[in-house]
Structure formats: C-alpha cells, structure tokens
Amino acid sequence: MVQALVLEKKGELSLRDIDLPLEVGPDDVKISIHTVGVCGSDVHYYTHGAIGSFVVREPMVLGHEAAGTITAVGANVKTLRVGDRVCMEPGVPNMNSRATKLGIYNVDPDVRFWATPPIHGVLTPEVVHPAAFTYKLPANVSFAEGAMVEPFAVGLQAATRARITPGDVGAVIGCGPIGIMTALAALAGGCSRVYISDHSAPKLAIAGQYPGIHPVNFSERPLAQVVAEETEGWGADVVFECSGSPRAFDDVFDIVRPGGTLVLVGMPVEPTKFDVAAAIIKEARIETVFRYANNFDRAVNLIASGKVDLKPLISETFDFAQSIEAFERAAKGLGSDVKLQIVMPG
C-alpha cells in the first residue's frame, strides 16, 4: 500500500493508502516521484468525472506530468541508471499495434495513459514505468522543468505538425498553459513572431514577457483584426487553436492567410461548427494534434539549451499534503495561474 491522491468519484478527492503495482519488470525502471504538474485534464476528471468516452467508474490516482529519480532498473535496461533524474512520457502504447509500427503511437487505441480511466496516475511517492518512455534530465534542467516536459511536448507536436518555415508569422488562440507553450514551440521552430489571444489579462501579461510573443486581448480587439493590421491584410502563416472553445471557429479562417495552416490543438467538449467553404476558398491546410509522439527527447533538449524557458509559467508549488488544496485552486481557474505543481516529500 502506498499513499496517493485519489479521485474517488466526480468532485471527491482523498489522500489515502491504495494498492498500486510496483514490481519492476526486466524493461522497467522504478522512479521516486519528485514533482507533478496539475493538468487541465486531471482537473476536468475531478470536476466533471469524465472526458468524452473516458469515464471515472472507480477510484483513480491523478497526475501525469512528472519528474523524479530512478531507484531501481530492470535487468534489460542499459541506458538508465539508479540515481538518474528523469521525466516520463505518460502514454505507453501496445508496441505491436499498427499505429505504433507507423510511428504514431499516440493514436494507438490500446495506449495506457496515466490518469486516464482506468489507468492510475502518479501523484504517489513511487511508480514503475517502461525505460523506453523514461528520459534522463540534463544537470541544468530542474525537476520542476522536467515535470513541464509533458505539456510542452503537446506544443512541440503542434509546431511540428504545422511544418513551420523560418520567418513564418504565427497566431495562437487561447493563452492557457498549452497555448503559451505552443507559442514558445512555434518560436523555437522558426516563427519570427507569434500573436496570442485570450480574454485573461493576467495570462496575456505572462505570455507577453517572452520576446516574440505579442498578446492580444480579444475582448478589446479581435485577433483577426490585429493580425490583418500587422501583416498588411495577408494573415498568419500558421494558426494554432488551443482554446477548445467552439466560438474560436467563428472567424478562424479570417486569421489564416491564403494557403496557410490551421493546427487544431484544443479539444472542444461539445460539437463545433466549422466553415468548410471558408477553408476551401483559402485552400487552408488543417492539421490535428492528439498528445505527442517521438518528441520528448527534443522537448528536453530545447529546455536544456535555454531556447525555451518554462520557469515563468510555474505559478505556485504545493506540498503533497496540500494536493487537494492544489486541485481546488486549479478548479477555480484563476486568471493569474498558468501551471500549479505538487512536490512529493523526501
């Protein structure tokens, strides 16, 4: 039995002992968890009890953005050692699936993803994980930054799917953690500048601290208007929809330049209208993003290089004993909060 933050059912959290498997297989490592980020999906399971077809039907440990230290390695593991500081990719696919063989293991229907029913997450002192999805952190990358690799990997997946050409102008709809990290990934991927829109002035102020990111409060001016003025009416080369709001699609093709690209990152929770004619008239290319694949190591490399600094996005850190308090605060959706993290004892 180990202590963990358990989502008992919709709206009910508890810190209690639970029986979790900790046997280390030949290809596994055991990790002492240090830092865990509070993700929007964790909060959504807490507040709504489900995301789409994934429904919480029995108690589930939360948490999937994590970093820690290896305490044991399986007999076949050659690339990691006890004492290594690591971050972990939370989705483990069926290695024999057709999706995995195609390199798109993130869309493998059999993927087992931490804190996605019925798979337990990692807000607990120790976990066992395949070495193949565990990544060593360089000495200059902190545990806090290591726990940010998972959400940053989503932004990196979006920038990769966008096929950015150096010098492109980007636009991001939604200034939450994923929106800001997508903007940073777009800059790292070659965008000359990125406009990011939201109605939250505090979040926009945080994003605006980064050189190359230009905040736009859409309650004052539409993003399409700002982009048109800044590009002489041409539009953005790449637009990333990171809000998941159905309203974001009302004028999204007014933002995209002719022949430009729209990357869908945010996950709407309800059916969304889509102006197909507007997309066709501009012959816009539309890409979709579901989590990430084959980029955790690149995300770590970008953070270690200093080209991407995620530290300003960490709003507050809570002790493990304050985990319920951390989730209650995250559920409030305060405008000044980007990323909350929980640190384990020890």
Coordinates of C-alpha atoms in Angstrom, one line a residue:
M1 CA 0.0 0.0 0.0
V2 CA 1.2 3.5 -0.9
Q3 CA -0.3 6.9 -0.2
A4 CA -1.7 8.7 -3.2
L5 CA -4.1 11.5 -4.3
V6 CA -7.2 9.5 -5.3
L7 CA -10.2 10.8 -7.2
E8 CA -12.9 8.7 -5.5
K9 CA -15.6 9.9 -7.9
K10 CA -16.7 13.2 -9.5
G11 CA -16.0 16.0 -7.1
E12 CA -14.4 13.9 -4.4
L13 CA -10.6 13.7 -3.7
S14 CA -8.8 12.0 -0.9
L15 CA -5.2 11.4 0.2
R16 CA -5.1 7.8 1.3
D17 CA -3.4 4.5 1.0
I18 CA -4.0 2.5 -2.1
D19 CA -2.6 -0.8 -3.5
L20 CA -0.6 0.0 -6.7
P21 CA 1.7 -2.4 -8.6
L22 CA 5.4 -1.7 -8.0
E23 CA 7.0 -4.8 -9.4
V24 CA 9.9 -3.9 -11.7
G25 CA 10.0 -5.9 -14.9
P26 CA 13.1 -6.5 -17.0
D27 CA 12.4 -3.5 -19.2
D28 CA 11.2 -1.2 -16.5
V29 CA 12.5 1.4 -14.0
K30 CA 11.2 2.4 -10.6
I31 CA 11.1 6.1 -10.0
S32 CA 10.8 8.1 -6.8
I33 CA 8.5 10.9 -7.8
H34 CA 9.7 14.5 -7.1
T35 CA 7.4 16.9 -8.9
V36 CA 3.9 16.5 -10.5
G37 CA 2.1 19.2 -12.5
V38 CA -1.6 19.7 -12.2
C39 CA -3.1 19.3 -15.7
G40 CA -6.4 20.6 -17.0
S41 CA -7.4 17.0 -17.8
D42 CA -6.8 16.0 -14.2
V43 CA -9.0 18.9 -13.1
H44 CA -11.6 18.0 -15.6
Y45 CA -11.9 14.5 -14.3
Y46 CA -12.2 16.0 -10.8
T47 CA -14.9 18.5 -11.7
H48 CA -16.8 16.5 -14.4
G49 CA -15.9 12.8 -13.8
A50 CA -15.3 12.2 -17.5
I51 CA -13.6 13.4 -20.7
G52 CA -15.5 12.2 -23.7
S53 CA -15.7 8.4 -23.6
F54 CA -13.2 8.2 -20.7
V55 CA -15.4 8.0 -17.6
V56 CA -14.2 7.6 -14.0
R57 CA -16.1 4.5 -12.8
E58 CA -13.8 3.6 -9.9
P59 CA -11.2 5.3 -7.7
M60 CA -8.3 6.6 -9.8
V61 CA -4.9 8.2 -8.8
L62 CA -4.5 11.5 -10.6
G63 CA -1.3 13.1 -12.1
H64 CA 0.6 12.5 -15.3
E65 CA 3.1 15.4 -15.7
A66 CA 6.0 14.2 -13.6
A67 CA 9.7 14.0 -12.9
G68 CA 11.7 12.1 -10.4
T69 CA 14.8 9.9 -9.6
I70 CA 15.4 6.3 -10.7
T71 CA 15.7 4.0 -7.7
A72 CA 15.8 0.6 -9.5
V73 CA 16.3 -0.7 -13.0
G74 CA 15.2 -3.9 -14.8
A75 CA 17.7 -6.5 -16.0
N76 CA 17.4 -5.4 -19.6
V77 CA 17.8 -1.7 -19.1
K78 CA 21.1 -0.3 -20.4
T79 CA 20.5 3.4 -20.9
L80 CA 19.4 4.5 -17.4
R81 CA 20.9 4.0 -14.0
V82 CA 19.9 4.3 -10.4
G83 CA 20.2 8.0 -9.4
D84 CA 19.4 9.4 -12.8
R85 CA 17.0 12.3 -12.7
V86 CA 14.2 11.7 -15.3
C87 CA 10.9 12.7 -16.7
M88 CA 8.4 10.2 -18.0
E89 CA 6.1 10.1 -21.1
P90 CA 2.8 9.0 -19.6
G91 CA 1.3 7.1 -22.5
V92 CA 2.5 3.6 -23.1
P93 CA 1.2 2.1 -26.4
N94 CA 0.9 -1.5 -27.5
M95 CA 4.3 -2.0 -29.1
N96 CA 2.8 -4.5 -31.6
S97 CA 0.0 -2.2 -32.8
R98 CA -0.2 -0.9 -36.4
A99 CA -0.2 2.7 -35.1
T100 CA 3.0 2.1 -33.1
K101 CA 4.7 0.5 -36.2
L102 CA 3.7 3.6 -38.2
G103 CA 5.3 5.8 -35.6
I104 CA 2.0 7.4 -34.5
Y105 CA 1.8 5.5 -31.2
N106 CA -0.1 8.4 -29.6
V107 CA -3.2 7.4 -31.5
D108 CA -2.9 3.7 -30.7
P109 CA -6.4 2.7 -29.4
D110 CA -4.7 0.5 -26.8
V111 CA -2.4 3.2 -25.3
R112 CA -2.3 3.1 -21.5
F113 CA -2.1 6.7 -20.3
W114 CA -1.5 7.8 -16.7
A115 CA -4.6 9.2 -15.0
T116 CA -6.9 8.3 -17.9
P117 CA -9.6 5.8 -16.7
P118 CA -9.0 3.1 -15.8
I119 CA -5.2 3.7 -15.6
H120 CA -3.8 5.2 -12.3
G121 CA -1.7 8.3 -12.4
V122 CA 1.5 9.2 -10.5
L123 CA 0.5 11.5 -7.6
T124 CA 2.1 8.9 -5.3
P125 CA 5.7 8.5 -3.9
E126 CA 6.9 5.8 -6.3
V127 CA 5.9 4.4 -9.7
V128 CA 7.2 1.8 -12.2
H129 CA 7.4 2.7 -15.9
P130 CA 9.0 1.3 -19.1
A131 CA 12.5 2.6 -19.6
A132 CA 11.7 3.2 -23.2
F133 CA 9.4 6.0 -22.2
T134 CA 11.6 7.5 -19.5
Y135 CA 14.1 10.3 -20.3
K136 CA 17.2 11.5 -18.5
L137 CA 17.2 15.1 -17.5
P138 CA 20.4 17.1 -18.1
A139 CA 22.0 18.6 -15.0
N140 CA 20.8 22.1 -15.8
V141 CA 17.1 21.0 -16.0
S142 CA 15.3 21.1 -12.7
F143 CA 12.6 18.7 -11.5
A144 CA 10.1 21.5 -11.9
E145 CA 11.1 21.9 -15.6
G146 CA 11.1 18.2 -16.0
A147 CA 7.5 18.0 -15.0
M148 CA 6.8 20.6 -17.6
V149 CA 8.1 18.5 -20.5
E150 CA 4.8 16.7 -20.9
P151 CA 2.7 19.7 -21.6
F152 CA 5.5 21.3 -23.6
A153 CA 5.6 18.2 -25.8
V154 CA 2.0 19.0 -26.8
G155 CA 3.1 22.4 -28.1
L156 CA 6.1 20.8 -29.8
Q157 CA 3.8 18.3 -31.5
A158 CA 1.7 21.2 -32.7
A159 CA 4.7 23.2 -34.0
T160 CA 6.0 20.0 -35.8
R161 CA 2.6 19.3 -37.4
A162 CA 2.5 22.9 -38.6
R163 CA 5.6 22.4 -40.8
I164 CA 6.8 25.9 -39.9
T165 CA 9.0 27.7 -42.4
P166 CA 11.7 30.0 -40.8
G167 CA 10.2 33.5 -40.6
D168 CA 6.6 32.5 -40.5
V169 CA 4.1 34.6 -38.6
G170 CA 2.1 32.5 -36.1
A171 CA -1.1 33.1 -34.2
V172 CA -2.3 31.2 -31.1
I173 CA -5.9 31.2 -29.9
G174 CA -6.0 30.5 -26.1
C175 CA -3.4 31.7 -23.6
G176 CA -3.6 28.7 -21.1
P177 CA -0.5 26.5 -20.4
I178 CA -0.8 24.7 -23.7
G179 CA -1.4 27.9 -25.7
I180 CA 1.7 29.6 -24.2
M181 CA 3.8 26.5 -24.7
T182 CA 2.6 26.2 -28.3
A183 CA 3.7 29.8 -28.9
L184 CA 7.1 29.1 -27.4
A185 CA 7.4 25.9 -29.5
A186 CA 6.4 27.9 -32.6
L187 CA 9.1 30.4 -32.0
A188 CA 11.7 27.7 -31.4
G189 CA 10.5 26.1 -34.6
G190 CA 11.2 29.2 -36.7
C191 CA 8.3 31.6 -36.3
S192 CA 9.5 35.2 -36.4
R193 CA 6.7 36.3 -34.1
V194 CA 3.6 34.8 -32.6
Y195 CA 0.3 36.6 -31.7
I196 CA -1.6 35.0 -28.8
S197 CA -5.2 35.9 -27.9
D198 CA -7.3 35.4 -24.8
H199 CA -9.6 37.5 -22.5
S200 CA -7.4 36.9 -19.4
A201 CA -5.2 40.0 -18.9
P202 CA -3.0 38.2 -16.3
K203 CA -2.3 35.3 -18.6
L204 CA -1.6 37.6 -21.5
A205 CA 0.8 39.6 -19.4
I206 CA 2.7 36.4 -18.6
A207 CA 2.9 35.4 -22.2
G208 CA 3.9 38.9 -23.2
Q209 CA 7.1 38.6 -21.1
Y210 CA 8.6 36.4 -23.8
P211 CA 10.3 38.2 -26.7
G212 CA 8.5 37.4 -29.9
I213 CA 5.1 36.7 -28.3
H214 CA 2.5 39.5 -28.8
P215 CA -0.6 39.3 -26.5
V216 CA -4.0 40.3 -27.9
N217 CA -7.0 40.7 -25.6
F218 CA -9.9 39.7 -27.8
S219 CA -12.4 41.4 -25.5
E220 CA -10.8 44.6 -26.8
R221 CA -9.8 43.8 -30.3
P222 CA -10.4 40.7 -32.5
L223 CA -7.3 38.6 -33.2
A224 CA -8.2 38.6 -36.9
Q225 CA -8.1 42.4 -36.9
V226 CA -4.7 42.6 -35.2
V227 CA -3.1 40.0 -37.5
A228 CA -4.5 41.7 -40.5
E229 CA -3.1 45.1 -39.5
E230 CA 0.3 43.5 -38.6
T231 CA 0.5 41.6 -41.9
E232 CA -0.9 44.2 -44.3
G233 CA -4.1 42.2 -44.7
W234 CA -2.3 38.9 -45.6
G235 CA -2.9 36.9 -42.5
A236 CA -0.9 34.5 -40.3
D237 CA 1.0 31.7 -41.9
V238 CA 0.1 29.3 -39.1
V239 CA -2.8 29.5 -36.7
F240 CA -2.9 27.2 -33.6
E241 CA -6.4 26.8 -32.0
C242 CA -5.5 25.9 -28.4
S243 CA -8.7 27.0 -26.5
G244 CA -11.1 24.3 -27.4
S245 CA -13.9 26.9 -27.5
P246 CA -16.4 26.4 -30.2
R247 CA -16.6 30.2 -30.6
A248 CA -12.9 30.2 -31.7
F249 CA -14.0 28.7 -35.1
D250 CA -16.4 31.5 -35.9
D251 CA -13.7 33.6 -37.7
V252 CA -10.7 31.4 -37.6
F253 CA -10.2 31.4 -41.3
D254 CA -10.2 35.2 -41.3
I255 CA -6.9 34.8 -39.4
V256 CA -5.2 32.3 -41.7
R257 CA -3.5 33.6 -44.8
P258 CA -4.4 32.1 -48.2
G259 CA -2.7 28.7 -48.4
G260 CA -1.9 28.9 -44.7
T261 CA -2.2 26.3 -42.0
L262 CA -4.7 25.7 -39.1
V263 CA -3.5 23.4 -36.3
L264 CA -6.2 22.1 -34.0
V265 CA -4.8 21.5 -30.5
G266 CA -7.6 22.4 -28.1
M267 CA -10.3 19.7 -27.5
P268 CA -13.8 21.0 -27.7
V269 CA -16.2 19.3 -25.2
E270 CA -19.2 19.9 -27.5
P271 CA -20.0 19.7 -31.2
T272 CA -18.4 22.5 -33.1
K273 CA -19.4 24.3 -36.3
F274 CA -16.8 24.5 -39.0
D275 CA -16.9 26.8 -42.0
V276 CA -15.7 24.3 -44.7
A277 CA -16.3 26.8 -47.5
A278 CA -14.0 29.4 -45.9
A279 CA -11.3 26.7 -45.5
I280 CA -11.7 25.7 -49.2
I281 CA -11.6 29.2 -50.5
K282 CA -8.2 29.8 -48.9
E283 CA -7.1 26.2 -49.6
A284 CA -6.0 26.1 -45.9
R285 CA -4.2 23.0 -44.7
I286 CA -5.7 21.6 -41.5
E287 CA -3.7 19.6 -39.0
T288 CA -4.7 17.9 -35.8
V289 CA -2.8 17.2 -32.6
F290 CA -3.5 14.4 -30.1
R291 CA -0.9 14.5 -27.3
Y292 CA 2.5 13.8 -28.9
A293 CA 4.8 11.2 -30.3
N294 CA 8.6 10.9 -30.7
N295 CA 9.4 14.3 -29.3
F296 CA 10.0 14.1 -25.5
D297 CA 13.8 14.0 -26.1
R298 CA 13.6 17.1 -28.3
A299 CA 11.5 18.9 -25.7
V300 CA 14.2 18.1 -23.1
N301 CA 16.9 19.3 -25.5
L302 CA 15.1 22.6 -26.1
I303 CA 14.7 23.3 -22.4
A304 CA 18.3 22.4 -21.6
S305 CA 19.6 24.6 -24.4
G306 CA 17.9 27.7 -22.8
K307 CA 16.0 28.4 -26.0
V308 CA 12.7 27.7 -24.2
D309 CA 12.3 28.9 -20.6
L310 CA 9.2 27.4 -18.9
K311 CA 10.0 28.5 -15.3
P312 CA 7.9 31.7 -15.6
L313 CA 4.9 29.6 -16.2
I314 CA 5.0 27.9 -12.8
S315 CA 2.5 29.9 -10.7
E316 CA 2.8 28.1 -7.4
T317 CA 4.1 24.9 -5.8
F318 CA 2.3 22.8 -3.2
D319 CA 3.4 20.1 -0.9
F320 CA 2.0 16.6 -1.4
A321 CA 0.0 17.0 1.8
Q322 CA -1.7 20.1 0.1
S323 CA -2.7 18.2 -3.1
I324 CA -6.4 18.5 -2.5
E325 CA -5.9 22.3 -2.0
A326 CA -3.9 22.5 -5.2
F327 CA -6.8 20.8 -7.2
E328 CA -9.4 23.0 -5.5
R329 CA -7.4 26.1 -6.6
A330 CA -6.9 24.7 -10.1
A331 CA -10.6 24.1 -10.4
K332 CA -11.2 27.8 -9.8
G333 CA -9.3 28.7 -13.0
L334 CA -7.7 31.9 -11.6
G335 CA -6.6 34.2 -14.3
S336 CA -3.1 34.6 -12.7
D337 CA -2.5 30.8 -12.6
V338 CA -0.7 29.1 -15.5
K339 CA 0.7 25.9 -14.0
L340 CA 0.4 24.6 -10.5
Q341 CA 2.8 21.9 -9.3
I342 CA 2.9 19.4 -6.4
V343 CA 6.2 18.3 -4.8
M344 CA 6.4 15.0 -3.1
P345 CA 8.0 14.6 0.4
G346 CA 11.6 13.3 0.8

